[in-house]
Amino acid sequence: MRLDCPICGNRDRREFYYQGDAVMLERPAPDAGAAAWDGYLHLRANLAGETRDLWQHEAGCGAWLVVTRNTVTHAIHTVELASAVKEALR
Amino acid sequence: MAKLKARMPCEEMLPFTFGTVKLDETNLGVMTSVMALGEDAALSSALSDAHGVGFPKANRTLGNAGGPRCIWFGQRQAMLIGPAPDDRLQVYAALVDQSDGWCAVTVEGEDVEHVLERLVPVDLRRMHFKRGHTARTQLGHISASITRTGSQAFLILVFRSMAASLVHELSQAMRAVASRRGNG
């Protein structure tokens, strides 16, 4: 498996650290209520298909990335800077 | 006060040669981590004014051995090598002295690419990785900065605490390549 780091280019999987679902970028407001916080912290869909996850280019540039990939076909669709994704959410 | 003796990270381990490849330690002198605070362009021109080298693009270096050098070191980070940083740079970047934090070695010789291809998951062949190109990657399991400094020469930086592991990894690969060539 290889990922196209937007900064470094195409790199081997061993340079990357996997964090988890990219929902972590969408932190609820402090007063959003118990249900929203419960979902944000604990509830994950275990999909067969397209997932959106946070990875870090740990042994490279250090950037956090949002990787969209398909767990069935193993195809990697997009690799974006998490900072850019977060900026777009604002 | 006790007078302490400065010790290089690879002292008593280097240099050595296996086959066509030589490994030696390099004393880079003052090394400063430069982390951009605002606009990269403003930092680059301030660096040029102060030291004659700008802020490098990703995967590139600016300047040459001997003079001030700036090696790209990560997202919006570079390592300034040579001069002590000008105070005026503090407006544009966070500056941290890391002179004693890194172990720097030069590996060179005809088979150097064959040695590194056993350890590094990046294509370092000359057609893809030219002089002035640099990569933050791994060497074995060690986080490293690898820069091409010549047609058969690379500068490798790892954390100082990794010096012995780096020498071990490189010596194993150098030995293996030399023995396949029949001159180990």
mmCIF file of C-alpha atoms in Angstrom:
data_model
loop_
_atom_site.group_PDB
_atom_site.id
_atom_site.type_symbol
_atom_site.label_atom_id
_atom_site.label_comp_id
_atom_site.label_asym_id
_atom_site.label_seq_id
_atom_site.Cartn_x
_atom_site.Cartn_y
_atom_site.Cartn_z
ATOM 1 C CA MET A 1 0.000 0.000 0.000
ATOM 2 C CA ARG A 2 1.251 3.445 -0.930
ATOM 3 C CA LEU A 3 -0.160 6.899 -0.165
ATOM 4 C CA ASP A 4 0.260 10.088 -2.186
ATOM 5 C CA CYS A 5 1.302 12.612 0.444
ATOM 6 C CA PRO A 6 0.311 16.080 -0.858
ATOM 7 C CA ILE A 7 3.663 17.402 0.408
ATOM 8 C CA CYS A 8 6.208 14.574 -0.070
ATOM 9 C CA GLY A 9 4.713 12.631 -2.967
ATOM 10 C CA ASN A 10 4.086 8.901 -3.297
ATOM 11 C CA ARG A 11 5.383 7.043 -0.234
ATOM 12 C CA ASP A 12 5.362 3.593 1.310
ATOM 13 C CA ARG A 13 2.754 2.740 3.956
ATOM 14 C CA ARG A 14 5.430 2.181 6.626
ATOM 15 C CA GLU A 15 6.065 5.946 6.808
ATOM 16 C CA PHE A 16 2.457 6.570 7.910
ATOM 17 C CA TYR A 17 0.636 6.227 11.204
ATOM 18 C CA TYR A 18 -3.085 5.380 11.236
ATOM 19 C CA GLN A 19 -5.283 7.278 13.658
ATOM 20 C CA GLY A 20 -8.933 6.486 12.864
ATOM 21 C CA ASP A 21 -12.122 7.920 11.404
ATOM 22 C CA ALA A 22 -11.793 11.482 10.100
ATOM 23 C CA VAL A 23 -14.916 12.365 12.094
ATOM 24 C CA MET A 24 -12.390 13.505 14.725
ATOM 25 C CA LEU A 25 -12.067 16.734 12.693
ATOM 26 C CA GLU A 26 -15.731 17.549 13.368
ATOM 27 C CA ARG A 27 -15.717 18.129 17.102
ATOM 28 C CA PRO A 28 -19.175 19.019 18.458
ATOM 29 C CA ALA A 29 -19.729 22.264 20.360
ATOM 30 C CA PRO A 30 -19.151 21.934 24.129
ATOM 31 C CA ASP A 31 -22.911 22.294 24.739
ATOM 32 C CA ALA A 32 -23.989 19.977 21.898
ATOM 33 C CA GLY A 33 -25.429 17.484 24.361
ATOM 34 C CA ALA A 34 -24.610 13.975 25.541
ATOM 35 C CA ALA A 35 -25.878 12.223 22.413
ATOM 36 C CA ALA A 36 -23.664 14.245 20.050
ATOM 37 C CA TRP A 37 -20.613 13.734 22.252
ATOM 38 C CA ASP A 38 -21.320 10.028 22.685
ATOM 39 C CA GLY A 39 -21.493 9.650 18.901
ATOM 40 C CA TYR A 40 -18.351 11.694 18.339
ATOM 41 C CA LEU A 41 -16.285 9.786 20.878
ATOM 42 C CA HIS A 42 -17.570 6.222 20.680
ATOM 43 C CA LEU A 43 -19.835 5.373 17.762
ATOM 44 C CA ARG A 44 -18.170 4.300 14.513
ATOM 45 C CA ALA A 45 -19.713 2.667 11.471
ATOM 46 C CA ASN A 46 -17.709 -0.408 10.455
ATOM 47 C CA LEU A 47 -18.334 -0.076 6.752
ATOM 48 C CA ALA A 48 -17.348 -2.402 3.965
ATOM 49 C CA GLY A 49 -16.635 0.187 1.314
ATOM 50 C CA GLU A 50 -15.497 3.773 1.291
ATOM 51 C CA THR A 51 -13.934 5.088 4.498
ATOM 52 C CA ARG A 52 -12.442 8.435 5.405
ATOM 53 C CA ASP A 53 -9.608 8.163 7.898
ATOM 54 C CA LEU A 54 -6.940 10.275 9.523
ATOM 55 C CA TRP A 55 -3.343 9.285 8.884
ATOM 56 C CA GLN A 56 -0.123 11.042 9.812
ATOM 57 C CA HIS A 57 2.984 11.134 7.646
ATOM 58 C CA GLU A 58 4.945 10.324 10.766
ATOM 59 C CA ALA A 59 8.306 9.443 9.218
ATOM 60 C CA GLY A 60 8.004 12.098 6.506
ATOM 61 C CA CYS A 61 6.803 15.675 6.620
ATOM 62 C CA GLY A 62 4.732 15.124 9.779
ATOM 63 C CA ALA A 63 1.469 16.347 8.210
ATOM 64 C CA TRP A 64 -1.914 14.947 9.200
ATOM 65 C CA LEU A 65 -3.866 13.621 6.230
ATOM 66 C CA VAL A 66 -7.422 12.632 5.399
ATOM 67 C CA VAL A 67 -7.338 9.474 3.288
ATOM 68 C CA THR A 68 -10.435 8.301 1.438
ATOM 69 C CA ARG A 69 -10.117 4.650 0.511
ATOM 70 C CA ASN A 70 -12.245 1.625 -0.220
ATOM 71 C CA THR A 71 -11.859 -1.256 2.229
ATOM 72 C CA VAL A 72 -13.341 -3.729 -0.273
ATOM 73 C CA THR A 73 -11.293 -2.913 -3.380
ATOM 74 C CA HIS A 74 -8.314 -1.372 -1.483
ATOM 75 C CA ALA A 75 -8.440 1.561 -3.909
ATOM 76 C CA ILE A 76 -7.195 4.862 -2.501
ATOM 77 C CA HIS A 77 -9.266 7.737 -3.863
ATOM 78 C CA THR A 78 -7.951 10.923 -2.296
ATOM 79 C CA VAL A 79 -5.267 12.040 0.139
ATOM 80 C CA GLU A 80 -5.768 15.574 1.461
ATOM 81 C CA LEU A 81 -4.083 17.689 4.108
ATOM 82 C CA ALA A 82 -6.192 17.524 7.281
ATOM 83 C CA SER A 83 -5.453 21.238 7.818
ATOM 84 C CA ALA A 84 -7.103 22.034 4.464
ATOM 85 C CA VAL A 85 -10.106 19.805 5.234
ATOM 86 C CA LYS A 86 -10.507 21.457 8.638
ATOM 87 C CA GLU A 87 -10.226 24.897 7.062
ATOM 88 C CA ALA A 88 -13.020 23.998 4.609
ATOM 89 C CA LEU A 89 -15.270 22.952 7.523
ATOM 90 C CA ARG A 90 -15.040 26.400 9.108
ATOM 91 C CA MET B 1 33.918 24.360 36.709
ATOM 92 C CA ALA B 2 34.764 21.099 35.002
ATOM 93 C CA LYS B 3 35.824 21.491 31.410
ATOM 94 C CA LEU B 4 33.773 19.082 29.281
ATOM 95 C CA LYS B 5 35.136 17.562 26.116
ATOM 96 C CA ALA B 6 32.926 17.771 23.026
ATOM 97 C CA ARG B 7 32.259 14.324 21.543
ATOM 98 C CA MET B 8 30.895 13.580 18.104
ATOM 99 C CA PRO B 9 27.927 11.140 18.043
ATOM 100 C CA CYS B 10 29.819 8.547 15.952
ATOM 101 C CA GLU B 11 33.204 8.984 17.599
ATOM 102 C CA GLU B 12 35.286 5.784 17.575
ATOM 103 C CA MET B 13 32.762 4.129 15.199
ATOM 104 C CA LEU B 14 33.653 5.873 11.920
ATOM 105 C CA PRO B 15 35.022 6.074 9.293
ATOM 106 C CA PHE B 16 34.989 2.713 7.558
ATOM 107 C CA THR B 17 34.781 1.348 4.031
ATOM 108 C CA PHE B 18 33.263 -1.848 2.651
ATOM 109 C CA GLY B 19 33.728 -2.536 -1.050
ATOM 110 C CA THR B 20 33.275 0.717 -2.934
ATOM 111 C CA VAL B 21 31.292 2.528 -0.239
ATOM 112 C CA LYS B 22 32.724 4.731 2.477
ATOM 113 C CA LEU B 23 30.881 5.928 5.573
ATOM 114 C CA ASP B 24 32.170 8.898 7.547
ATOM 115 C CA GLU B 25 30.873 11.359 10.091
ATOM 116 C CA THR B 26 30.313 15.007 9.125
ATOM 117 C CA ASN B 27 30.514 17.893 11.553
ATOM 118 C CA LEU B 28 27.837 20.328 10.381
ATOM 119 C CA GLY B 29 28.496 22.892 13.096
ATOM 120 C CA VAL B 30 25.527 25.057 14.046
ATOM 121 C CA MET B 31 22.136 23.595 13.148
ATOM 122 C CA THR B 32 18.942 25.561 13.703
ATOM 123 C CA SER B 33 15.428 24.288 13.221
ATOM 124 C CA VAL B 34 13.442 26.956 11.347
ATOM 125 C CA MET B 35 9.652 26.597 11.635
ATOM 126 C CA ALA B 36 7.605 29.113 9.649
ATOM 127 C CA LEU B 37 5.175 31.171 11.701
ATOM 128 C CA GLY B 38 3.479 33.322 9.054
ATOM 129 C CA GLU B 39 3.930 33.484 5.307
ATOM 130 C CA ASP B 40 6.614 31.211 3.827
ATOM 131 C CA ALA B 41 7.511 33.871 1.250
ATOM 132 C CA ALA B 42 8.277 36.509 3.899
ATOM 133 C CA LEU B 43 10.431 34.023 5.807
ATOM 134 C CA SER B 44 12.237 33.049 2.619
ATOM 135 C CA SER B 45 13.192 36.621 1.760
ATOM 136 C CA ALA B 46 14.269 37.323 5.358
ATOM 137 C CA LEU B 47 16.458 34.192 5.240
ATOM 138 C CA SER B 48 17.940 35.271 1.897
ATOM 139 C CA ASP B 49 18.734 38.740 3.239
ATOM 140 C CA ALA B 50 20.339 37.401 6.406
ATOM 141 C CA HIS B 51 22.169 34.301 5.180
ATOM 142 C CA GLY B 52 21.989 34.180 1.382
ATOM 143 C CA VAL B 53 19.791 31.076 1.257
ATOM 144 C CA GLY B 54 15.996 31.105 1.051
ATOM 145 C CA PHE B 55 13.449 28.758 2.600
ATOM 146 C CA PRO B 56 13.499 25.566 0.515
ATOM 147 C CA LYS B 57 10.506 24.016 -1.211
ATOM 148 C CA ALA B 58 9.342 20.591 -0.026
ATOM 149 C CA ASN B 59 11.904 17.847 -0.750
ATOM 150 C CA ARG B 60 14.622 20.352 -1.744
ATOM 151 C CA THR B 61 17.710 21.978 -0.271
ATOM 152 C CA LEU B 62 19.293 25.374 -0.886
ATOM 153 C CA GLY B 63 22.964 26.314 -0.561
ATOM 154 C CA ASN B 64 26.050 24.126 -0.654
ATOM 155 C CA ALA B 65 28.331 22.280 1.727
ATOM 156 C CA GLY B 66 30.719 24.768 3.285
ATOM 157 C CA GLY B 67 28.405 27.754 2.975
ATOM 158 C CA PRO B 68 25.039 28.347 4.643
ATOM 159 C CA ARG B 69 22.655 25.543 3.767
ATOM 160 C CA CYS B 70 18.932 25.126 4.250
ATOM 161 C CA ILE B 71 17.546 21.595 4.133
ATOM 162 C CA TRP B 72 13.769 21.089 3.970
ATOM 163 C CA PHE B 73 12.866 19.170 7.102
ATOM 164 C CA GLY B 74 9.104 18.685 7.141
ATOM 165 C CA GLN B 75 5.847 20.538 6.780
ATOM 166 C CA ARG B 76 6.827 24.240 6.903
ATOM 167 C CA GLN B 77 10.144 23.327 8.530
ATOM 168 C CA ALA B 78 13.753 23.571 7.449
ATOM 169 C CA MET B 79 17.151 23.056 9.040
ATOM 170 C CA LEU B 80 19.526 26.001 8.704
ATOM 171 C CA ILE B 81 23.085 24.700 8.720
ATOM 172 C CA GLY B 82 26.232 26.782 9.136
ATOM 173 C CA PRO B 83 25.567 30.252 10.506
ATOM 174 C CA ALA B 84 23.996 31.118 13.842
ATOM 175 C CA PRO B 85 20.546 32.473 12.935
ATOM 176 C CA ASP B 86 20.074 36.208 12.576
ATOM 177 C CA ASP B 87 17.816 37.632 15.317
ATOM 178 C CA ARG B 88 15.615 39.322 12.723
ATOM 179 C CA LEU B 89 14.350 35.885 11.633
ATOM 180 C CA GLN B 90 12.459 35.494 14.913
ATOM 181 C CA VAL B 91 9.562 37.519 13.516
ATOM 182 C CA TYR B 92 9.027 34.957 10.735
ATOM 183 C CA ALA B 93 9.952 31.647 12.304
ATOM 184 C CA ALA B 94 10.391 29.719 15.505
ATOM 185 C CA LEU B 95 14.138 29.102 15.789
ATOM 186 C CA VAL B 96 15.527 26.256 17.864
ATOM 187 C CA ASP B 97 19.203 25.404 18.223
ATOM 188 C CA GLN B 98 19.549 21.657 17.513
ATOM 189 C CA SER B 99 23.307 21.560 16.883
ATOM 190 C CA ASP B 100 23.953 18.769 19.369
ATOM 191 C CA GLY B 101 20.754 16.888 18.626
ATOM 192 C CA TRP B 102 21.655 15.316 15.301
ATOM 193 C CA CYS B 103 24.106 12.779 14.014
ATOM 194 C CA ALA B 104 25.279 13.548 10.463
ATOM 195 C CA VAL B 105 27.059 11.060 8.243
ATOM 196 C CA THR B 106 28.171 11.050 4.633
ATOM 197 C CA VAL B 107 27.901 7.820 2.687
ATOM 198 C CA GLU B 108 29.574 7.756 -0.710
ATOM 199 C CA GLY B 109 30.913 5.511 -3.424
ATOM 200 C CA GLU B 110 29.985 3.625 -6.545
ATOM 201 C CA ASP B 111 27.478 1.250 -4.904
ATOM 202 C CA VAL B 112 25.947 3.808 -2.538
ATOM 203 C CA GLU B 113 22.502 3.606 -4.150
ATOM 204 C CA HIS B 114 22.516 -0.198 -3.783
ATOM 205 C CA VAL B 115 23.348 0.173 -0.087
ATOM 206 C CA LEU B 116 20.565 2.683 0.547
ATOM 207 C CA GLU B 117 17.958 0.799 -1.490
ATOM 208 C CA ARG B 118 18.208 -1.999 1.086
ATOM 209 C CA LEU B 119 17.193 0.375 3.874
ATOM 210 C CA VAL B 120 15.181 3.300 2.522
ATOM 211 C CA PRO B 121 11.615 3.055 1.106
ATOM 212 C CA VAL B 122 12.161 5.993 -1.289
ATOM 213 C CA ASP B 123 13.574 5.752 -4.810
ATOM 214 C CA LEU B 124 16.968 7.456 -4.413
ATOM 215 C CA ARG B 125 18.292 6.654 -7.889
ATOM 216 C CA ARG B 126 19.830 9.602 -9.669
ATOM 217 C CA MET B 127 17.120 9.846 -12.326
ATOM 218 C CA HIS B 128 14.508 10.532 -9.607
ATOM 219 C CA PHE B 129 16.538 11.966 -6.753
ATOM 220 C CA LYS B 130 19.050 14.521 -7.977
ATOM 221 C CA ARG B 131 21.652 16.641 -6.242
ATOM 222 C CA GLY B 132 19.815 19.114 -3.994
ATOM 223 C CA HIS B 133 16.884 16.749 -3.474
ATOM 224 C CA THR B 134 16.103 15.712 0.076
ATOM 225 C CA ALA B 135 13.610 13.399 1.774
ATOM 226 C CA ARG B 136 12.316 12.883 5.269
ATOM 227 C CA THR B 137 11.884 9.134 5.424
ATOM 228 C CA GLN B 138 13.102 6.065 7.263
ATOM 229 C CA LEU B 139 16.402 4.231 7.219
ATOM 230 C CA GLY B 140 15.578 0.798 8.570
ATOM 231 C CA HIS B 141 13.273 1.765 11.433
ATOM 232 C CA ILE B 142 15.035 5.067 12.091
ATOM 233 C CA SER B 143 13.488 8.403 11.143
ATOM 234 C CA ALA B 144 16.005 10.143 8.910
ATOM 235 C CA SER B 145 16.683 13.099 6.643
ATOM 236 C CA ILE B 146 18.439 11.997 3.451
ATOM 237 C CA THR B 147 19.966 14.480 0.996
ATOM 238 C CA ARG B 148 21.871 13.846 -2.207
ATOM 239 C CA THR B 149 25.111 15.846 -2.135
ATOM 240 C CA GLY B 150 26.810 14.389 -5.212
ATOM 241 C CA SER B 151 26.465 11.852 -8.004
ATOM 242 C CA GLN B 152 27.559 9.114 -5.576
ATOM 243 C CA ALA B 153 27.176 10.813 -2.210
ATOM 244 C CA PHE B 154 24.422 11.310 0.363
ATOM 245 C CA LEU B 155 24.173 13.228 3.629
ATOM 246 C CA ILE B 156 22.124 11.387 6.255
ATOM 247 C CA LEU B 157 20.844 12.934 9.472
ATOM 248 C CA VAL B 158 19.284 10.990 12.348
ATOM 249 C CA PHE B 159 18.639 11.817 16.003
ATOM 250 C CA ARG B 160 21.872 11.728 17.945
ATOM 251 C CA SER B 161 20.543 8.882 20.111
ATOM 252 C CA MET B 162 20.241 6.770 16.931
ATOM 253 C CA ALA B 163 23.922 7.121 15.933
ATOM 254 C CA ALA B 164 24.956 3.566 16.847
ATOM 255 C CA SER B 165 21.835 2.065 15.234
ATOM 256 C CA LEU B 166 22.469 4.075 12.057
ATOM 257 C CA VAL B 167 26.078 2.896 11.837
ATOM 258 C CA HIS B 168 24.932 -0.687 12.464
ATOM 259 C CA GLU B 169 22.214 -0.597 9.771
ATOM 260 C CA LEU B 170 24.515 0.996 7.199
ATOM 261 C CA SER B 171 27.445 -1.297 7.956
ATOM 262 C CA GLN B 172 25.246 -4.407 7.524
ATOM 263 C CA ALA B 173 23.950 -3.156 4.175
ATOM 264 C CA MET B 174 27.428 -2.060 3.028
ATOM 265 C CA ARG B 175 28.854 -5.472 3.963
ATOM 266 C CA ALA B 176 26.059 -7.293 2.122
ATOM 267 C CA VAL B 177 26.434 -5.234 -1.050
ATOM 268 C CA ALA B 178 30.231 -5.605 -0.986
ATOM 269 C CA SER B 179 30.007 -9.380 -0.539
ATOM 270 C CA ARG B 180 27.600 -9.725 -3.474
ATOM 271 C CA ARG B 181 30.124 -7.781 -5.532
ATOM 272 C CA GLY B 182 32.805 -10.215 -4.412
ATOM 273 C CA ASN B 183 34.996 -7.616 -2.735
ATOM 274 C CA GLY B 184 33.812 -7.837 0.863
#
